[in-house]
Coordinates of C-alpha atoms in Angstrom, one line a residue:
M240 CA 105.3 13.7 -87.6
Q241 CA 106.8 11.0 -89.2
T242 CA 103.7 9.1 -90.0
L243 CA 101.1 11.4 -92.3
S244 CA 97.5 11.7 -91.3
R245 CA 95.0 11.1 -94.0
W246 CA 93.6 14.7 -93.3
E247 CA 97.2 16.2 -93.4
N248 CA 96.4 18.9 -96.0
T249 CA 93.1 19.9 -94.7
P250 CA 92.9 23.7 -93.6
T251 CA 92.6 24.1 -89.9
F252 CA 92.8 27.0 -87.0
F253 CA 94.6 24.3 -84.6
P254 CA 97.7 26.7 -84.5
Q255 CA 95.7 29.3 -83.0
F256 CA 94.1 26.7 -80.5
R257 CA 97.8 25.5 -79.7
A258 CA 99.0 29.5 -79.0
A259 CA 95.8 29.9 -76.6
L260 CA 96.2 26.8 -74.9
L261 CA 100.0 27.9 -73.9
E262 CA 98.8 31.3 -73.1
H263 CA 96.1 30.5 -71.1
V264 CA 96.5 26.9 -69.6
G265 CA 100.3 26.0 -69.9
S266 CA 102.6 23.5 -71.6
S267 CA 101.3 20.3 -69.6
A268 CA 97.5 20.4 -69.7
T269 CA 95.3 17.8 -70.2
V270 CA 93.5 18.1 -73.5
V271 CA 90.3 16.2 -74.4
V272 CA 89.8 15.9 -78.3
I273 CA 86.7 15.3 -79.5
G274 CA 86.4 13.4 -82.9
A275 CA 90.1 12.5 -82.7
S276 CA 90.2 10.5 -86.0
D277 CA 93.7 9.3 -87.1
G278 CA 95.4 11.7 -84.8
R279 CA 96.0 14.5 -87.0
L280 CA 95.7 17.0 -84.0
V281 CA 96.3 14.4 -81.2
L282 CA 99.9 13.6 -82.0
P283 CA 101.3 17.3 -82.1
L284 CA 99.6 17.6 -78.7
A285 CA 101.1 14.7 -77.2
A286 CA 104.5 15.3 -78.7
A287 CA 104.4 18.8 -77.2
G288 CA 104.0 17.2 -73.7
H289 CA 100.4 17.3 -73.1
R290 CA 98.1 14.5 -71.8
V291 CA 95.5 13.8 -74.4
I292 CA 92.2 12.1 -73.8
A293 CA 91.1 11.1 -77.6
I294 CA 87.6 10.5 -78.2
E295 CA 86.7 8.5 -81.4
R296 CA 83.9 5.9 -82.6
D297 CA 85.2 5.1 -85.8
P298 CA 87.2 1.9 -86.0
V299 CA 88.8 2.6 -89.1
A300 CA 90.1 5.6 -87.7
L301 CA 91.2 4.1 -84.7
Q302 CA 92.7 0.9 -86.1
G303 CA 93.2 1.7 -89.4
G304 CA 92.2 -0.2 -92.4
L305 CA 91.5 0.0 -96.1
V306 CA 89.8 3.4 -97.5
Q307 CA 88.8 4.4 -100.9
L308 CA 90.8 6.9 -102.6
P309 CA 89.6 10.1 -104.6
D310 CA 90.7 8.2 -107.7
G311 CA 88.5 4.8 -106.5
T312 CA 91.5 2.8 -105.6
E313 CA 91.9 1.6 -102.2
A314 CA 94.8 1.9 -99.7
H315 CA 95.6 1.2 -96.2
A316 CA 95.5 4.1 -93.9
A317 CA 96.9 4.0 -90.3
G318 CA 94.8 4.4 -87.6
L319 CA 95.5 6.5 -84.5
V320 CA 96.7 3.4 -82.3
E321 CA 99.3 2.5 -85.1
R322 CA 100.4 6.1 -85.5
L323 CA 100.6 6.9 -81.8
Q324 CA 102.8 3.4 -81.4
Q325 CA 105.1 4.4 -84.3
E326 CA 105.7 8.2 -82.8
Q327 CA 106.2 6.3 -79.2
L328 CA 103.5 8.7 -78.0
D329 CA 100.9 6.1 -76.9
D330 CA 101.8 6.4 -73.1
R331 CA 100.7 10.2 -73.3
V332 CA 97.1 9.3 -74.9
D333 CA 94.3 7.7 -73.3
I334 CA 91.7 6.7 -76.1
V335 CA 88.0 6.5 -75.5
E336 CA 86.0 4.5 -78.1
S337 CA 82.8 5.8 -78.0
D338 CA 80.3 8.5 -79.4
F339 CA 81.4 12.0 -77.6
L340 CA 78.0 12.6 -76.3
D341 CA 77.7 8.7 -74.4
A342 CA 81.5 8.7 -73.3
D343 CA 82.0 7.8 -69.9
L344 CA 84.1 11.0 -68.5
P345 CA 84.1 11.9 -65.0
L346 CA 82.9 15.6 -64.6
A347 CA 84.1 15.9 -61.2
A348 CA 87.6 16.1 -62.5
R349 CA 87.3 18.8 -65.3
Y350 CA 89.9 19.2 -68.0
D351 CA 92.5 21.8 -68.9
A352 CA 91.2 22.1 -72.6
V353 CA 88.7 20.7 -74.9
W354 CA 88.9 20.9 -78.8
T355 CA 87.1 19.5 -81.8
S356 CA 87.6 19.9 -85.3
C357 CA 84.7 19.9 -87.9
S358 CA 82.9 17.1 -86.1
W359 CA 79.5 18.6 -85.8
H360 CA 78.5 18.8 -89.5
Y361 CA 78.8 15.3 -90.1
S362 CA 75.4 13.8 -90.8
A363 CA 75.8 11.2 -88.4
N364 CA 75.5 13.7 -85.7
H365 CA 72.8 15.6 -87.0
H366 CA 70.4 13.4 -84.8
R367 CA 71.3 15.4 -81.7
P368 CA 70.9 19.1 -81.3
L369 CA 74.1 21.4 -81.5
A370 CA 73.4 22.5 -78.1
D371 CA 74.2 18.9 -76.7
F372 CA 77.6 19.2 -78.5
V373 CA 78.3 22.4 -77.0
T374 CA 77.3 22.4 -73.5
R375 CA 78.6 18.9 -73.3
M376 CA 82.1 20.3 -74.2
Q377 CA 81.5 23.2 -71.9
D378 CA 81.0 20.8 -69.0
L379 CA 84.2 19.2 -69.5
V380 CA 86.4 22.4 -69.0
R381 CA 87.6 23.4 -65.4
I382 CA 87.7 27.0 -64.4
D383 CA 90.4 28.8 -66.3
G384 CA 90.3 26.2 -68.8
L385 CA 90.2 26.4 -72.6
F386 CA 87.1 25.6 -75.1
G387 CA 88.3 25.3 -78.6
A388 CA 86.3 24.6 -81.8
E389 CA 86.5 25.0 -85.4
F390 CA 83.5 24.1 -87.4
M391 CA 82.1 24.1 -90.9
M392 CA 80.1 27.3 -91.9
P393 CA 77.0 27.1 -94.3
V394 CA 77.8 27.7 -98.2
T395 CA 74.8 25.9 -99.7
A396 CA 70.9 26.2 -99.3
R397 CA 71.2 22.8 -97.6
H398 CA 73.7 24.1 -95.0
Y399 CA 71.5 27.0 -94.1
L400 CA 68.9 24.7 -93.1
S401 CA 71.2 22.7 -90.8
E402 CA 72.0 24.3 -87.3
H403 CA 74.9 21.8 -87.5
Y404 CA 76.7 24.3 -89.8
T405 CA 77.2 27.5 -87.6
S406 CA 79.1 30.4 -87.0
P407 CA 80.8 32.2 -84.4
E408 CA 77.8 34.6 -84.0
R409 CA 75.4 31.7 -83.5
L410 CA 77.8 30.0 -81.1
G411 CA 78.2 33.4 -78.9
P412 CA 74.9 32.8 -76.8
Y413 CA 76.5 29.7 -75.4
F414 CA 79.2 31.8 -74.1
T415 CA 77.7 34.3 -71.6
D416 CA 77.7 34.0 -67.9
G417 CA 80.9 32.1 -66.8
W418 CA 82.7 32.6 -70.1
N419 CA 84.8 34.8 -71.9
I420 CA 85.4 34.4 -75.8
Q421 CA 88.9 34.8 -76.4
L422 CA 88.8 34.7 -80.4
T423 CA 86.7 34.1 -83.3
L424 CA 88.0 33.3 -86.6
R425 CA 86.5 32.6 -90.2
T426 CA 87.4 32.2 -93.7
G427 CA 86.0 33.1 -97.0
Q428 CA 84.6 30.4 -99.5
F429 CA 87.5 28.2 -100.5
T430 CA 87.7 25.0 -102.7
E431 CA 89.4 21.8 -101.1
L432 CA 90.8 19.3 -103.4
P433 CA 89.2 15.7 -103.4
H434 CA 90.1 13.7 -100.4
I435 CA 88.8 10.3 -98.8
G436 CA 85.2 10.5 -98.5
Q437 CA 84.9 13.1 -101.1
P438 CA 86.0 12.5 -104.6
H439 CA 85.5 15.9 -106.2
P440 CA 86.7 19.4 -105.3
H441 CA 84.4 21.2 -103.1
V442 CA 83.6 24.6 -101.6
H443 CA 84.1 25.2 -97.8
R444 CA 83.8 28.0 -95.1
M445 CA 85.2 27.4 -91.7
G446 CA 85.1 29.2 -88.5
A447 CA 86.6 28.6 -85.1
L448 CA 85.9 30.0 -81.5
L449 CA 88.1 29.8 -78.7
A450 CA 86.7 30.7 -75.1
T451 CA 88.1 30.4 -71.2
R452 CA 85.9 29.5 -68.4
T453 CA 85.8 32.1 -65.6
S454 CA 83.5 30.2 -63.2
S455 CA 81.2 27.3 -62.8
V456 CA 77.9 29.2 -63.6
T457 CA 75.9 27.1 -66.0
T458 CA 75.4 28.9 -69.2
E459 CA 71.6 28.8 -70.4
R460 CA 71.0 26.3 -73.2
A461 CA 70.6 28.5 -76.3

């Protein structure tokens, strides 16, 4: 992409999701991206020929605006709308400005794939159980479709007290009847450099889970 995302250097398992998308769904899938942010992972999907439904509620992420850099200065950050226009991809992406759990998406026409990147652990999402996010995502996936999520795993004592910092093992019970887990991944602890919203170096662990839906059986809420 010519227009860089503010999250351009953040580690991700997104390449593994894209490989699974091609293997299990195909090159012209409709993908729902939850927590689309400024489009770091939306634009590559649209550029590859996919139709994308991008769900995001942060107005700065969508429309752009001033953000505070780690050194305390301010700068303009391009939003999803601007970046799509600059890359001439806006005709391939439908933006839903809403909280994901309240978004008005027709379940009757389930989608080829869903993806989210490290959205559960944000404190703004802790007012709803993790089960709400996982099962809502599952509900959007058609039979033979793909579920993909990467997430922060616990590092500190505070993280271990929050279900929103999870692991592939803790997510596994959501993917029993009607699902096949295709891949689980995890990192060791690593130090991420300062970025917008976090002015100091900080330690993370990340995990990912990819699963395909095999039937319409409703998974028991774990």
